[in-house]
PDB file of C-alpha atoms in Angstrom:
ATOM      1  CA  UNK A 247     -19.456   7.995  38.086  1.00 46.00           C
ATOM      2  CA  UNK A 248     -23.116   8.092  37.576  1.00 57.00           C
ATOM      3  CA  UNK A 249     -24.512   4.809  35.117  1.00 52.00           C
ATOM      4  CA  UNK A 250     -27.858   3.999  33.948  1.00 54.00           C
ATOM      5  CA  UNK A 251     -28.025   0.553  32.554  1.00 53.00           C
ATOM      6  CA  UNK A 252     -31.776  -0.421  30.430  1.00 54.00           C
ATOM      7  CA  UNK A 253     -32.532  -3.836  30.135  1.00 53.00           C
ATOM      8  CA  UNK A 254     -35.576  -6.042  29.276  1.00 51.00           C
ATOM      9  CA  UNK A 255     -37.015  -9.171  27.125  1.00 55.00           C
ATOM     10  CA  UNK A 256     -39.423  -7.661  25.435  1.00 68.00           C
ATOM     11  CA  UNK A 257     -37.494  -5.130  22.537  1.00 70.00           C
ATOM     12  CA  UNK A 258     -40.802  -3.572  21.284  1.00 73.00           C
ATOM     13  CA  UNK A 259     -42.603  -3.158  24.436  1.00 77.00           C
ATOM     14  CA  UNK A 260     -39.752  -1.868  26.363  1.00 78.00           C
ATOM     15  CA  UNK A 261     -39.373   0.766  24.031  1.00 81.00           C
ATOM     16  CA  UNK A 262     -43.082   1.828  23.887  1.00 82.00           C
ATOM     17  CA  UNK A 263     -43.008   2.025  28.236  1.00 83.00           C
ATOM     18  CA  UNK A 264     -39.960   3.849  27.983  1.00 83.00           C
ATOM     19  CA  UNK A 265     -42.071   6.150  25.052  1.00 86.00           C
ATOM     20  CA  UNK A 266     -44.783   6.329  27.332  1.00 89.00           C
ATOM     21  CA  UNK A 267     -42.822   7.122  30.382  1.00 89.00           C
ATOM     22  CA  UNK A 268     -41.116  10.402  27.953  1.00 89.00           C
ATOM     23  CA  UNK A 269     -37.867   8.618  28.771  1.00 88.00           C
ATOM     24  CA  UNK A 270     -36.483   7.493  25.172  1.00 87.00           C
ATOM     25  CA  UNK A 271     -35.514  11.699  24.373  1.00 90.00           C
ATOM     26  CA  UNK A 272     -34.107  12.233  27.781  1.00 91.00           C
ATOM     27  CA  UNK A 273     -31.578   8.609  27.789  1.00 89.00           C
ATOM     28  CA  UNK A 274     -30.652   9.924  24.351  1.00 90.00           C
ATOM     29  CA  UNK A 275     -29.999  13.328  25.539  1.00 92.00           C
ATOM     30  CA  UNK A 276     -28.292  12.255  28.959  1.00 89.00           C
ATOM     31  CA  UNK A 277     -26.105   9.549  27.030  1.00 89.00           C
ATOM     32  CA  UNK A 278     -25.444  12.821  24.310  1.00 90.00           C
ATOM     33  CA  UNK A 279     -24.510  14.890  27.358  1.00 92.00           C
ATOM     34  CA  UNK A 280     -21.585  12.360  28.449  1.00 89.00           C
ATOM     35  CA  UNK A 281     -23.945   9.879  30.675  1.00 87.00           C
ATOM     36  CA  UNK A 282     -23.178   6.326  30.643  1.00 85.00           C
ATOM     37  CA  UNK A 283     -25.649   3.865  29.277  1.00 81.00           C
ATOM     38  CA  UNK A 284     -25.126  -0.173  29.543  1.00 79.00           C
ATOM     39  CA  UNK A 285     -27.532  -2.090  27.779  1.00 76.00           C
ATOM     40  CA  UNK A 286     -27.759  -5.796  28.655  1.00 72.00           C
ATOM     41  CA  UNK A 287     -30.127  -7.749  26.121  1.00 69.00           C
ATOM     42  CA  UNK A 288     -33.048  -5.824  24.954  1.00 71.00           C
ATOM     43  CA  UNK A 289     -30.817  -2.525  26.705  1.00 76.00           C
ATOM     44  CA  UNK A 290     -27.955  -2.860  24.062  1.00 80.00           C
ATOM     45  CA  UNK A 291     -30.654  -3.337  21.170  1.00 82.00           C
ATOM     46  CA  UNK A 292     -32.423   0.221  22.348  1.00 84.00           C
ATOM     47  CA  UNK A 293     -29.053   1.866  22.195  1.00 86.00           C
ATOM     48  CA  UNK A 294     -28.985   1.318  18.203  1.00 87.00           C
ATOM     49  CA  UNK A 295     -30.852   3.288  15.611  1.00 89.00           C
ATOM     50  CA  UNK A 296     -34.216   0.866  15.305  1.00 86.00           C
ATOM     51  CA  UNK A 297     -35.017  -2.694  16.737  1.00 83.00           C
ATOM     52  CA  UNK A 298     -36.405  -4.074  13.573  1.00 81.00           C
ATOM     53  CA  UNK A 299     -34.928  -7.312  14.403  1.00 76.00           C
ATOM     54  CA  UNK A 300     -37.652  -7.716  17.187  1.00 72.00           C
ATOM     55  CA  UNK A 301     -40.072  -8.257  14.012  1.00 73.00           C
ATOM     56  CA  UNK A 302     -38.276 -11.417  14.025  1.00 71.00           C
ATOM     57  CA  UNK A 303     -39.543 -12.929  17.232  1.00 67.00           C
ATOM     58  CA  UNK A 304     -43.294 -12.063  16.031  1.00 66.00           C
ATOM     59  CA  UNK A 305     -42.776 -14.117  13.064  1.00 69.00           C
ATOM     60  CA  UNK A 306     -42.738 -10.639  11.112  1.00 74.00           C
ATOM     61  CA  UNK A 307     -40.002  -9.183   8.370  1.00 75.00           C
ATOM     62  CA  UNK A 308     -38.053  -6.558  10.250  1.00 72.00           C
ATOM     63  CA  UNK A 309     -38.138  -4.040   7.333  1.00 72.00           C
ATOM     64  CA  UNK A 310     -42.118  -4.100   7.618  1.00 73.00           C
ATOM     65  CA  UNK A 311     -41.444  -3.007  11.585  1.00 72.00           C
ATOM     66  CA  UNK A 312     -43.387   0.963  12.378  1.00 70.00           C
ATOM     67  CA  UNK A 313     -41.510   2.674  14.984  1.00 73.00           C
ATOM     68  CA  UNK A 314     -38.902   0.995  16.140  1.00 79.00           C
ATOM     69  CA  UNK A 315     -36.852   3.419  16.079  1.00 85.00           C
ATOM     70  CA  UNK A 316     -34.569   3.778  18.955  1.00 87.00           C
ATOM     71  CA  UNK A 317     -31.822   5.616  21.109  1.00 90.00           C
ATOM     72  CA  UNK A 318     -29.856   5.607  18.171  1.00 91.00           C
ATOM     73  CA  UNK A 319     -26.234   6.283  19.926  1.00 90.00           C
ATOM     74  CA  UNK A 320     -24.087   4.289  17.636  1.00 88.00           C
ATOM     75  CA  UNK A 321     -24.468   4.066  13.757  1.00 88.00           C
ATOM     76  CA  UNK A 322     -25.251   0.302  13.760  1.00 86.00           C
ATOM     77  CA  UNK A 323     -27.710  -2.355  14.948  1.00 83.00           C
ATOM     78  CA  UNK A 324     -26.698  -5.317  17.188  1.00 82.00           C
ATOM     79  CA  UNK A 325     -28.551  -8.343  18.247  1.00 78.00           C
ATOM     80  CA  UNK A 326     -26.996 -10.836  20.960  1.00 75.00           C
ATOM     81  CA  UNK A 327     -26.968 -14.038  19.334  1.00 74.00           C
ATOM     82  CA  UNK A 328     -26.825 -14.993  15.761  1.00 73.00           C
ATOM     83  CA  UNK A 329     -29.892 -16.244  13.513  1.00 74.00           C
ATOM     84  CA  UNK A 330     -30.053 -16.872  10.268  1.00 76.00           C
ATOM     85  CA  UNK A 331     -32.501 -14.462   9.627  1.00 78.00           C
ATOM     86  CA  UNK A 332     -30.497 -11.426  10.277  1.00 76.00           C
ATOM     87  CA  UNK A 333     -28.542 -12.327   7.919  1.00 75.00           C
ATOM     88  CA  UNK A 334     -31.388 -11.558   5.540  1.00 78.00           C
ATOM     89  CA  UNK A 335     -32.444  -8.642   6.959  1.00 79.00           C
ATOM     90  CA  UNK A 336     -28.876  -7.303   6.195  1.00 78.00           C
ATOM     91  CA  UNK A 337     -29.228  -7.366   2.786  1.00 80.00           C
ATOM     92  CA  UNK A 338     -32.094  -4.576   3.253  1.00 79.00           C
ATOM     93  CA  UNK A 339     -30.849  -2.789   5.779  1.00 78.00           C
ATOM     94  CA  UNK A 340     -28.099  -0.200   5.164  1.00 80.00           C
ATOM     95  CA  UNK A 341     -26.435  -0.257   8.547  1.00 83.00           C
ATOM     96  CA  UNK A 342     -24.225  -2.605   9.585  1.00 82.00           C
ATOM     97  CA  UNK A 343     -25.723  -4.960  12.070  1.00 80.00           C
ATOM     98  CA  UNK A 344     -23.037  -6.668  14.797  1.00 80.00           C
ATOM     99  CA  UNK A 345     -23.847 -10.218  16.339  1.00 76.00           C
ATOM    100  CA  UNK A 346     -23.060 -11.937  19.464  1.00 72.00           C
ATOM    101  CA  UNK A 347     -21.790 -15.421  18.033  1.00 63.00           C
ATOM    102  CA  UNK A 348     -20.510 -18.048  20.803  1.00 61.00           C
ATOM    103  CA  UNK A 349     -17.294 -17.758  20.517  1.00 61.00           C
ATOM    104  CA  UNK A 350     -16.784 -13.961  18.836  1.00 59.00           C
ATOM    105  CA  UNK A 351     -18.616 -10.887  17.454  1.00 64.00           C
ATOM    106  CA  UNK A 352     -19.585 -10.928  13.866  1.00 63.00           C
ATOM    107  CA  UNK A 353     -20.543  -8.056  11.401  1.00 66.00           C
ATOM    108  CA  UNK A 354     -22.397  -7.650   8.431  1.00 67.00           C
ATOM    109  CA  UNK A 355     -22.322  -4.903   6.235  1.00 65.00           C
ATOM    110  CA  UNK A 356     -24.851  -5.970   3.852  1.00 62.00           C
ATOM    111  CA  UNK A 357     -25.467  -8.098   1.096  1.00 62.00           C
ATOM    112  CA  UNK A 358     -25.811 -11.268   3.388  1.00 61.00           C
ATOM    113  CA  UNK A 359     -21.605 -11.238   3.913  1.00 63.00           C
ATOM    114  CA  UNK A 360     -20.589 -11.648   7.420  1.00 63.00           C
ATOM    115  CA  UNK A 361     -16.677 -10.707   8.792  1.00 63.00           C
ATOM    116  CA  UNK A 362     -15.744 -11.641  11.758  1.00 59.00           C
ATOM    117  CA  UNK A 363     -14.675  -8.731  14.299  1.00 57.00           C
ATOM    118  CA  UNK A 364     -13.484 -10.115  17.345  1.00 56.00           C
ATOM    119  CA  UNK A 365     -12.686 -13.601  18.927  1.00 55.00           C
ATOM    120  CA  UNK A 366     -11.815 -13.961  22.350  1.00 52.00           C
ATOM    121  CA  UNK A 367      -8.420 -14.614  23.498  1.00 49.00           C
ATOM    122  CA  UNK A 368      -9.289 -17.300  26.001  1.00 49.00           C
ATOM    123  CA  UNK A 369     -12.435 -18.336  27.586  1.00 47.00           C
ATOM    124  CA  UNK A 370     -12.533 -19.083  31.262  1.00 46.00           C
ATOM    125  CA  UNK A 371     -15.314 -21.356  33.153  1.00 51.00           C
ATOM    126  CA  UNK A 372     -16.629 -19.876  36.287  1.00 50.00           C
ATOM    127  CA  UNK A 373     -16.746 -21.852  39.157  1.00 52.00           C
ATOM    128  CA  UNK A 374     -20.399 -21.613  40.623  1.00 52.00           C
ATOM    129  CA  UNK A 375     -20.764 -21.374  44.297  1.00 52.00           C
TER     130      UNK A 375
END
């Protein structure tokens, strides 16, 4: 099985080297074509329709965000961790937008209301070497 997996800090700037590069058309048509795509951190947030939420970091409003959009392989956003500020930004945004809470994954599909959509059944430590 052949995998690709994006990743970076930097949401906005990994998308304009990956514009630059003429790689955001051919991920989205390689992922459209049955490739396999895992996004870790600023990968996962390329995989959605826009990273407005990067606004965030800039001390910005992620609505005002031009051209972010994105991969756009699923039909929501997703951020990694929860702020409180996404939870604004859903009340302008029409997609649902998933977060990475500490203990489970939470949704909102608008309006500021949040639903929780998974909890883990158990947590493990891992022993470091």
């Amino acid at each position: 099985m052949r995998c690709d997996q994006p990743f970076g800090r930097e949401h906005h700037a990994f998308l304009a080297r990956l514009r630059r590069g003429c790689m955001l058309e051919r991920l989205r048509n390689w992922a459209n074509d049955g490739g396999l795509l895992i996004g870790t951190s600023a990968g996962s947030i390329l995989m959605t329709p826009s990273i407005a939420e990067d606004a965030l970091f800039g001390n910005e409003r992620p609505e005002n965000l031009k051209d972010g959009a994105a991969l756009d392989l699923v039909p929501f956003e997703f951020f990694p961790s929860y702020l409180p500020d996404l939870l604004a930004y859903s009340t302008w945004n029409s997609r649902p937008i998933i977060f990475g809470g500490s203990s489970a994954l939470i949704v909102s599909h608008g309006k500021g209301q949040l639903a929780t959509l998974l909890r883990p059944l158990r947590t493990a430590k891992i022993a470091q070497p």
